[in-house]
PDB file of C-alpha atoms in Angstrom:
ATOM      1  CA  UNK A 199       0.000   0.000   0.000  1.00 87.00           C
ATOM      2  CA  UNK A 200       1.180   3.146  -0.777  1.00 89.00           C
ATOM      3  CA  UNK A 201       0.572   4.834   2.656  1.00 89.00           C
ATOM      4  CA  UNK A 202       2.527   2.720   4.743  1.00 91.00           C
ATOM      5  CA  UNK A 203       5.419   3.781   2.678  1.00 92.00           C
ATOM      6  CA  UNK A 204       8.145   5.602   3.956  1.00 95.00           C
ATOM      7  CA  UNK A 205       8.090   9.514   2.614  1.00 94.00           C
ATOM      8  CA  UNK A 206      11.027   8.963   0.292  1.00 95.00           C
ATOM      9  CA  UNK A 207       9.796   5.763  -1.172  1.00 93.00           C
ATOM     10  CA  UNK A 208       6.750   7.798  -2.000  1.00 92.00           C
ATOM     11  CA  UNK A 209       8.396  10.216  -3.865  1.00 94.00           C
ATOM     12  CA  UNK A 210      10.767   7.713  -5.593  1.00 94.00           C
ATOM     13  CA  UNK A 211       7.807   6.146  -6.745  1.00 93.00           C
ATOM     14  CA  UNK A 212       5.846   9.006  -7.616  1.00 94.00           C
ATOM     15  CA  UNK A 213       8.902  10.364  -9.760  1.00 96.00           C
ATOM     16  CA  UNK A 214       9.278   6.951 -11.620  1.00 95.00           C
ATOM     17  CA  UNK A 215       7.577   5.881 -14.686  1.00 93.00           C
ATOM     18  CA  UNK A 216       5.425   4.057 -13.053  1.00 88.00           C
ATOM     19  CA  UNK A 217       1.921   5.053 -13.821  1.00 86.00           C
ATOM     20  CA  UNK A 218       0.886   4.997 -10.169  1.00 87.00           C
ATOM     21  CA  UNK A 219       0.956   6.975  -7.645  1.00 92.00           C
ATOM     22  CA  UNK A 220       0.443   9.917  -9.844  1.00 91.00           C
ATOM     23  CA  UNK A 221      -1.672  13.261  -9.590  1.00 93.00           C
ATOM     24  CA  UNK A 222      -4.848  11.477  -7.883  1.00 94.00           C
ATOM     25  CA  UNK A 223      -2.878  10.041  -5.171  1.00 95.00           C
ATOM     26  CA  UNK A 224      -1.190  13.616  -4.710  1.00 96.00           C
ATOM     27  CA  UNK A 225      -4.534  15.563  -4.549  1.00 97.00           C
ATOM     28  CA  UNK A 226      -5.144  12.854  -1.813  1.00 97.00           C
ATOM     29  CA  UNK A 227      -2.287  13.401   0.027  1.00 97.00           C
ATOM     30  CA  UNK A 228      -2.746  16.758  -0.342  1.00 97.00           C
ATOM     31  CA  UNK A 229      -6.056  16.997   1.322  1.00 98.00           C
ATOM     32  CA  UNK A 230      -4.734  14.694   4.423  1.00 98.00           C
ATOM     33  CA  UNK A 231      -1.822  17.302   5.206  1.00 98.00           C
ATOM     34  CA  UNK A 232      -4.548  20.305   4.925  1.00 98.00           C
ATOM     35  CA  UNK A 233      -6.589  17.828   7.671  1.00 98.00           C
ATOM     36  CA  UNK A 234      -3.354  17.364   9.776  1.00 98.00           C
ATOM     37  CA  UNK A 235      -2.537  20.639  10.001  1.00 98.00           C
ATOM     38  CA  UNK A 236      -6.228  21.907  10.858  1.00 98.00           C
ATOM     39  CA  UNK A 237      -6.213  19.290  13.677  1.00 98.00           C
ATOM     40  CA  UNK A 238      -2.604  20.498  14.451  1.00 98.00           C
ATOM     41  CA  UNK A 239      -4.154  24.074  15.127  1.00 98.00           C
ATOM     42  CA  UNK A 240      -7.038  23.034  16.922  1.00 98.00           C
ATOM     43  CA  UNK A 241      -4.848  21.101  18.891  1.00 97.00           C
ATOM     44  CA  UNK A 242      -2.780  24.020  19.725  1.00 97.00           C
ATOM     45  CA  UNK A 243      -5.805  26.015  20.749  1.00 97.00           C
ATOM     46  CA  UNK A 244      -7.626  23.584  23.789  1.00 97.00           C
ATOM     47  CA  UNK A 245      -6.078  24.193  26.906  1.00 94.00           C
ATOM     48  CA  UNK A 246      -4.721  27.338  26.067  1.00 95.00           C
ATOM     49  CA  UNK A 247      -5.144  30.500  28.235  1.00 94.00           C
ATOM     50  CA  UNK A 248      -7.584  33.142  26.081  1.00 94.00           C
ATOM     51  CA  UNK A 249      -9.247  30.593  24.252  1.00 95.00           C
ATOM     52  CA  UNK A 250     -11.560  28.507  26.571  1.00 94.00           C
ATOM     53  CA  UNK A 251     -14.769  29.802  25.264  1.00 95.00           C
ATOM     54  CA  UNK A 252     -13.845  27.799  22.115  1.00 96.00           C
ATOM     55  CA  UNK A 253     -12.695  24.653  23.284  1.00 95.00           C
ATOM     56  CA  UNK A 254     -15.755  22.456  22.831  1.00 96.00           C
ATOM     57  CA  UNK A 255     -15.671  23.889  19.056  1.00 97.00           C
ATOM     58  CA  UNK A 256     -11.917  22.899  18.934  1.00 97.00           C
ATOM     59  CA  UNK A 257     -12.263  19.436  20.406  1.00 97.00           C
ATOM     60  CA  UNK A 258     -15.152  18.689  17.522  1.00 97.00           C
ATOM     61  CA  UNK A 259     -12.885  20.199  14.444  1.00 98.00           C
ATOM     62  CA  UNK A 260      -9.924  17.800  15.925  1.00 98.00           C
ATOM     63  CA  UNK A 261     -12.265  14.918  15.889  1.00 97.00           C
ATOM     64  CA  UNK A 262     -13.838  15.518  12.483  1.00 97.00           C
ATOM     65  CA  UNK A 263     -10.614  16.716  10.894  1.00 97.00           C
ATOM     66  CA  UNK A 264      -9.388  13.355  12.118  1.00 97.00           C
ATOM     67  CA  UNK A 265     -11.876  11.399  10.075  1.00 97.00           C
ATOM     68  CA  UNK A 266     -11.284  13.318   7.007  1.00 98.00           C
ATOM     69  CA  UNK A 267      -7.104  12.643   7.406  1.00 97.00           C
ATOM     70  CA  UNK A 268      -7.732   9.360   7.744  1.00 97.00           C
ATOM     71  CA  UNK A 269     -10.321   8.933   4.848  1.00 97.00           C
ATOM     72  CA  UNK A 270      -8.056  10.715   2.377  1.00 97.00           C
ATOM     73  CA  UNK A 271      -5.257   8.789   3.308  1.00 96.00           C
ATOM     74  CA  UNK A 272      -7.288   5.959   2.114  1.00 96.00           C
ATOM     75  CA  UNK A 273      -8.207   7.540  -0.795  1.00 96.00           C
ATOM     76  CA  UNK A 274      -4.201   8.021  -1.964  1.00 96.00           C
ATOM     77  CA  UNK A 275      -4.259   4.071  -2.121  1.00 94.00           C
ATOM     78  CA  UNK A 276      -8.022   4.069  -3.714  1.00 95.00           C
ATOM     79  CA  UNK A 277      -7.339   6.645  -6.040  1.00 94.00           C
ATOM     80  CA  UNK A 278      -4.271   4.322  -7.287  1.00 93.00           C
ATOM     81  CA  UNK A 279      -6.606   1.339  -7.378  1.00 94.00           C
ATOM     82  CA  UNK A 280      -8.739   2.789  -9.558  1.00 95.00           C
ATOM     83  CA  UNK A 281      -6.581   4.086 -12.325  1.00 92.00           C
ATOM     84  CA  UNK A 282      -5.392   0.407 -12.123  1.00 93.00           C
ATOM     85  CA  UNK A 283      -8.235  -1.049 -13.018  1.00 95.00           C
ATOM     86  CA  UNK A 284      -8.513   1.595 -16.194  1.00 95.00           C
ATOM     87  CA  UNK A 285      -5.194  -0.185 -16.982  1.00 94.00           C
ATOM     88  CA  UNK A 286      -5.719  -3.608 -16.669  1.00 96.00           C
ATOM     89  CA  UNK A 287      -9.677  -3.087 -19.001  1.00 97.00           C
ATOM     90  CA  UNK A 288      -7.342  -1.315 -22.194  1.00 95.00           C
ATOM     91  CA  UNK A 289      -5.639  -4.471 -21.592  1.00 96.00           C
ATOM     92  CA  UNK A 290      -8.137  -6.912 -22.188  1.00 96.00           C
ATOM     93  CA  UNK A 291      -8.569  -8.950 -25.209  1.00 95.00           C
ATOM     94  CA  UNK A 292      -9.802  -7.796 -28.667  1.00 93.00           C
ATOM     95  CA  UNK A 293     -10.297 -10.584 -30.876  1.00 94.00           C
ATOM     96  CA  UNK A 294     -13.833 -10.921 -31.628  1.00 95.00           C
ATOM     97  CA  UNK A 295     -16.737  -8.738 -31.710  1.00 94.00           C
ATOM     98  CA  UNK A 296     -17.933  -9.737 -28.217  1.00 95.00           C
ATOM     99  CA  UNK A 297     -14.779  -9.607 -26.482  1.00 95.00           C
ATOM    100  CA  UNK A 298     -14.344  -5.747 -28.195  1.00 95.00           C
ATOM    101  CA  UNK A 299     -17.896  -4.782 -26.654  1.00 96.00           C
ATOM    102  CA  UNK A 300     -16.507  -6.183 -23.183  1.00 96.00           C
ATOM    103  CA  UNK A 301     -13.586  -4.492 -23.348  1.00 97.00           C
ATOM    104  CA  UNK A 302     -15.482  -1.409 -24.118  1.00 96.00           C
ATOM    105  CA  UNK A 303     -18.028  -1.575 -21.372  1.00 96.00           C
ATOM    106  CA  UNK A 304     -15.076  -2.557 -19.170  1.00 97.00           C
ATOM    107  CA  UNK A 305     -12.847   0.443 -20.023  1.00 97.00           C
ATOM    108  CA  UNK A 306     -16.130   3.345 -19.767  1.00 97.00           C
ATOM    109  CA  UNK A 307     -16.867   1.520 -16.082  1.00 97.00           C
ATOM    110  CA  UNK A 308     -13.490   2.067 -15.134  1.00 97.00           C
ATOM    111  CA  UNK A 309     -13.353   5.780 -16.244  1.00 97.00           C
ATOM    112  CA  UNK A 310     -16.276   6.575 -14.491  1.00 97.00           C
ATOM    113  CA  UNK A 311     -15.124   5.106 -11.082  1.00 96.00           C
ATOM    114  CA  UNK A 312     -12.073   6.437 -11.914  1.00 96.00           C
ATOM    115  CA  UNK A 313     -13.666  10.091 -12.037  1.00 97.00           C
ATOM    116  CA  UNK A 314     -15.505   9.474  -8.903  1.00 97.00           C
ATOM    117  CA  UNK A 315     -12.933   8.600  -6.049  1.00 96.00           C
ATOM    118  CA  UNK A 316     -10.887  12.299  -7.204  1.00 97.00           C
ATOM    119  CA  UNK A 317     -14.252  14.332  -6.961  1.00 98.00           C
ATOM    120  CA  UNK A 318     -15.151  12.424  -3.822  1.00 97.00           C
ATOM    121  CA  UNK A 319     -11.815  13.426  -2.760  1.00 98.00           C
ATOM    122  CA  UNK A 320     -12.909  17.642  -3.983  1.00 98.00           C
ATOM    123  CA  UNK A 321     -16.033  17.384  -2.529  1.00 98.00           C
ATOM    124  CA  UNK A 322     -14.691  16.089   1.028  1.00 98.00           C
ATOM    125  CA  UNK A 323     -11.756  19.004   1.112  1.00 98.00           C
ATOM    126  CA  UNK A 324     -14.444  21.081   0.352  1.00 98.00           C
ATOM    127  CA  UNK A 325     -16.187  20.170   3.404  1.00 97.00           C
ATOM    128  CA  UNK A 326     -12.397  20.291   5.447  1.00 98.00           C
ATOM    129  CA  UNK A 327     -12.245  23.991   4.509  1.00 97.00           C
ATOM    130  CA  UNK A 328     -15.188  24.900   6.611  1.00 97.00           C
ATOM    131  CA  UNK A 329     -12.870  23.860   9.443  1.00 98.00           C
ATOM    132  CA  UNK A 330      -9.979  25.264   8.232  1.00 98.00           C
ATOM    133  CA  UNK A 331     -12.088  28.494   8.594  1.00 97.00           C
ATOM    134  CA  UNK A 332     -12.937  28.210  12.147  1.00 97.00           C
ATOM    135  CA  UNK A 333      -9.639  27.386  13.413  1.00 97.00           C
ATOM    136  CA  UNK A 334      -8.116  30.379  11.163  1.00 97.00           C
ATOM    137  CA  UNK A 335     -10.382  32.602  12.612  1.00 96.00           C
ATOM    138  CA  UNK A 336     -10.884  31.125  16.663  1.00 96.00           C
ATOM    139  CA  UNK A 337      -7.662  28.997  17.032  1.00 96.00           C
ATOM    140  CA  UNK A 338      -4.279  29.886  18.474  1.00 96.00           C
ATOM    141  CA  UNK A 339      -3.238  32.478  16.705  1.00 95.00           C
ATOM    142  CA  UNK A 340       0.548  31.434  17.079  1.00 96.00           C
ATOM    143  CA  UNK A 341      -0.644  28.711  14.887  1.00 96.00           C
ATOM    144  CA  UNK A 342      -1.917  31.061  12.407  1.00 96.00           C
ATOM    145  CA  UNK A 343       0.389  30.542   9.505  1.00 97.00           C
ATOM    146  CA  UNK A 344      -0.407  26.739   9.671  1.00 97.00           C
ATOM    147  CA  UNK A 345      -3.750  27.365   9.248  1.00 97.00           C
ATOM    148  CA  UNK A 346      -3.373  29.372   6.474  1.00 97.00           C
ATOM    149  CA  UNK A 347      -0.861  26.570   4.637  1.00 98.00           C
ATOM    150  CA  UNK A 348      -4.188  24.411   5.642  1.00 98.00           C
ATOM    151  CA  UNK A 349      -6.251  26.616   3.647  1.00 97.00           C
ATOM    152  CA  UNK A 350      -3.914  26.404   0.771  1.00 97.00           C
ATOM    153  CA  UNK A 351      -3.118  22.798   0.712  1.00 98.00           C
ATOM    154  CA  UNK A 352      -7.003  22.662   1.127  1.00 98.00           C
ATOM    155  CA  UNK A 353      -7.223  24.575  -2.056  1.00 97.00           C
ATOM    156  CA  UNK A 354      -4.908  22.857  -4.282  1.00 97.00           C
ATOM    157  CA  UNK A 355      -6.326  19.536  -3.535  1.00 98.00           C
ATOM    158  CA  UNK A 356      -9.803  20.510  -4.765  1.00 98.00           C
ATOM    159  CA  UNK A 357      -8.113  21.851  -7.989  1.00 98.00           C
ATOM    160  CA  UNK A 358      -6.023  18.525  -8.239  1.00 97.00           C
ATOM    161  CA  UNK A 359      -8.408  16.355  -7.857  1.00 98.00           C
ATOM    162  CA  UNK A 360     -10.591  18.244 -10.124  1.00 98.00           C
ATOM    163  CA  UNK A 361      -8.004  17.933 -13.143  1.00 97.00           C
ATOM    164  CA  UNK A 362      -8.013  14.432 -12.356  1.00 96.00           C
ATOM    165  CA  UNK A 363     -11.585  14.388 -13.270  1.00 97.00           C
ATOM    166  CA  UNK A 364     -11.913  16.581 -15.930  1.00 97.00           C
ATOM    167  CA  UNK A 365      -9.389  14.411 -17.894  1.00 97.00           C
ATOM    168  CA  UNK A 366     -10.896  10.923 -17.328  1.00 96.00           C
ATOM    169  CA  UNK A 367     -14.300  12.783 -18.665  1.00 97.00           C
ATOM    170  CA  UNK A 368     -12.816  13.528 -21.682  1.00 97.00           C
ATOM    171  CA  UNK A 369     -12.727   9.763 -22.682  1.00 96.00           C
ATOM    172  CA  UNK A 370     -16.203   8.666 -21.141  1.00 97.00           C
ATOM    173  CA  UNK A 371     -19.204   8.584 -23.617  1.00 96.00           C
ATOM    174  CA  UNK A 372     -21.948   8.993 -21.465  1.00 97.00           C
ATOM    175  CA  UNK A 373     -23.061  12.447 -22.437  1.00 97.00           C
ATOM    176  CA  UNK A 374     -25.407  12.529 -19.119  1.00 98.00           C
ATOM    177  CA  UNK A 375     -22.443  11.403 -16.932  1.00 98.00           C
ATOM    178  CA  UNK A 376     -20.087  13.788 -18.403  1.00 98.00           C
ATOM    179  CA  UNK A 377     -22.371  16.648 -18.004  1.00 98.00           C
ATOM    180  CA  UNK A 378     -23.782  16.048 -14.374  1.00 97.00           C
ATOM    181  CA  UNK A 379     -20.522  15.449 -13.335  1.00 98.00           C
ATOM    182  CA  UNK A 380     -18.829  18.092 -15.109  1.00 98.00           C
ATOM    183  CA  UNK A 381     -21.410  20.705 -13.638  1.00 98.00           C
ATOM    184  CA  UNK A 382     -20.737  19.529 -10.520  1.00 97.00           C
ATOM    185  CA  UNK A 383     -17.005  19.682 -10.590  1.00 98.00           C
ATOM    186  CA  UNK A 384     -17.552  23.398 -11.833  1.00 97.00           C
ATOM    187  CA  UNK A 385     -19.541  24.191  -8.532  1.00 98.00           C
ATOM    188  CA  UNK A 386     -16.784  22.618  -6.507  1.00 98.00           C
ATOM    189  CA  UNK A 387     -14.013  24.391  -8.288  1.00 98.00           C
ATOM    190  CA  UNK A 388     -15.237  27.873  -7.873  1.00 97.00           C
ATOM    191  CA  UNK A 389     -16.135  27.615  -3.947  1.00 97.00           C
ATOM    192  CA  UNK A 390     -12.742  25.968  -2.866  1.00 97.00           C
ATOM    193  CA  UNK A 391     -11.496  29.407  -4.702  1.00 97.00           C
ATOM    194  CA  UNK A 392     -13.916  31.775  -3.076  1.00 96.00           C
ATOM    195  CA  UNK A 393     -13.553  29.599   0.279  1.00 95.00           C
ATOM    196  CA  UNK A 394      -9.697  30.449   0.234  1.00 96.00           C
ATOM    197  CA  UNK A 395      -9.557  34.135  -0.427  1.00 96.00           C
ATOM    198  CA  UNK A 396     -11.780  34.295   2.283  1.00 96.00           C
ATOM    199  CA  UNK A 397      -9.872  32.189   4.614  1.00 96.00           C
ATOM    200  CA  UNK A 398      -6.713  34.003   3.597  1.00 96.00           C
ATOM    201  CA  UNK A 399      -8.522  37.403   4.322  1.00 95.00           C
ATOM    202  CA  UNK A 400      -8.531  36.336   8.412  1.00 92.00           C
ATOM    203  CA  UNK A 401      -4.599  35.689   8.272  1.00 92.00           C
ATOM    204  CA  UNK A 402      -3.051  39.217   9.069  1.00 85.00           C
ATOM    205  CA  UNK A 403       0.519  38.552   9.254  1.00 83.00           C
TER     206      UNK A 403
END
């Protein structure tokens, strides 16, 4: 699995020509540092002197933050899985009419799950950045400049997995998939954008 490996065996791998891990896993990984980093703030901000009135608010962002780490951690290895399986359909046999068809059907069910783990990926950093927010705003603000690298890495992993999606759509044929899905990623995009400038707005340093 690639999460239990070590940091620089990641990036070895990454930068091989190997066609996994690749930009999926990355927008993955992405969005668990953005969680670590909010819980890493919230963290910093129970027990402290000035800040009790929000420690019941802090001790909930830690424990949801938590989930979302651990689910896109999962989704580095999912995300990996999947583009596998779009690998191993092109590679199925071609001989005869029927085995064409299968391979066809196998290849456009592939692509669409594919497309789905990245924008579940968007649509759960999405989510993250509502956190990011409060902690930015009511957390330590020694810790402010994490949260702000939260908001950022937050960002970037709703535009990364997005690209991930947009080009697996471009070789789906379902017009109705393409174009639910495709509206969809659209919404996503432009409120991780919005949601950032208005994070970064809080950060006065």
């Amino acid at each position: 699995m690639l999460v239990e490996k070590s940091v620089i065996d990641f990036l070895e791998e990454l930068a091989s020509r190997a066609p996994v891990p690749g930009g999926g896993s990355v927008a993955a990984l992405s969005a668990s540092l953005a969680s670590g980093l909010t819980e890493m703030v919230a963290n910093l901000t129970v027990g402290r002197k000035g800040y009790e009135n929000t420690e019941v608010e802090m001790k909930q962002i830690i424990l949801e933050s938590s989930v979302y780490r651990k689910k896109f951690l999962n989704n580095i290895d999912k995300d990996a899985d999947a583009f596998s399986l779009v690998m191993k359909a092109f590679k199925m046999p071609k001989n005869t009419p029927e085995e064409k068809a299968g391979r066809r059907e196998a290849i456009q069910n592939a692509m669409k799950n594919a497309t789905l783990v990245p924008l579940e990926v968007a649509k759960d950093t999405l989510k993250l950045m509502g956190f990011i927010s409060e902690v930015v705003e009511k957390g330590n603000k020694n810790a402010l400049s994490d949260g702000a690298v939260a908001s950022m890495m937050a960002r970037t992993a709703v535009l990364s997995a997005l690209y991930n999606v947009k080009i697996n759509l471009q070789s789906i044929k379902d017009e109705n998939f393409v174009k639910e899905i495709s509206q969809h990623a659209k919404e996503i995009e432009l409120s991780a954008i919005e949601y950032e400038k208005k994070i970064l707005l809080k950060v006065d340093l």
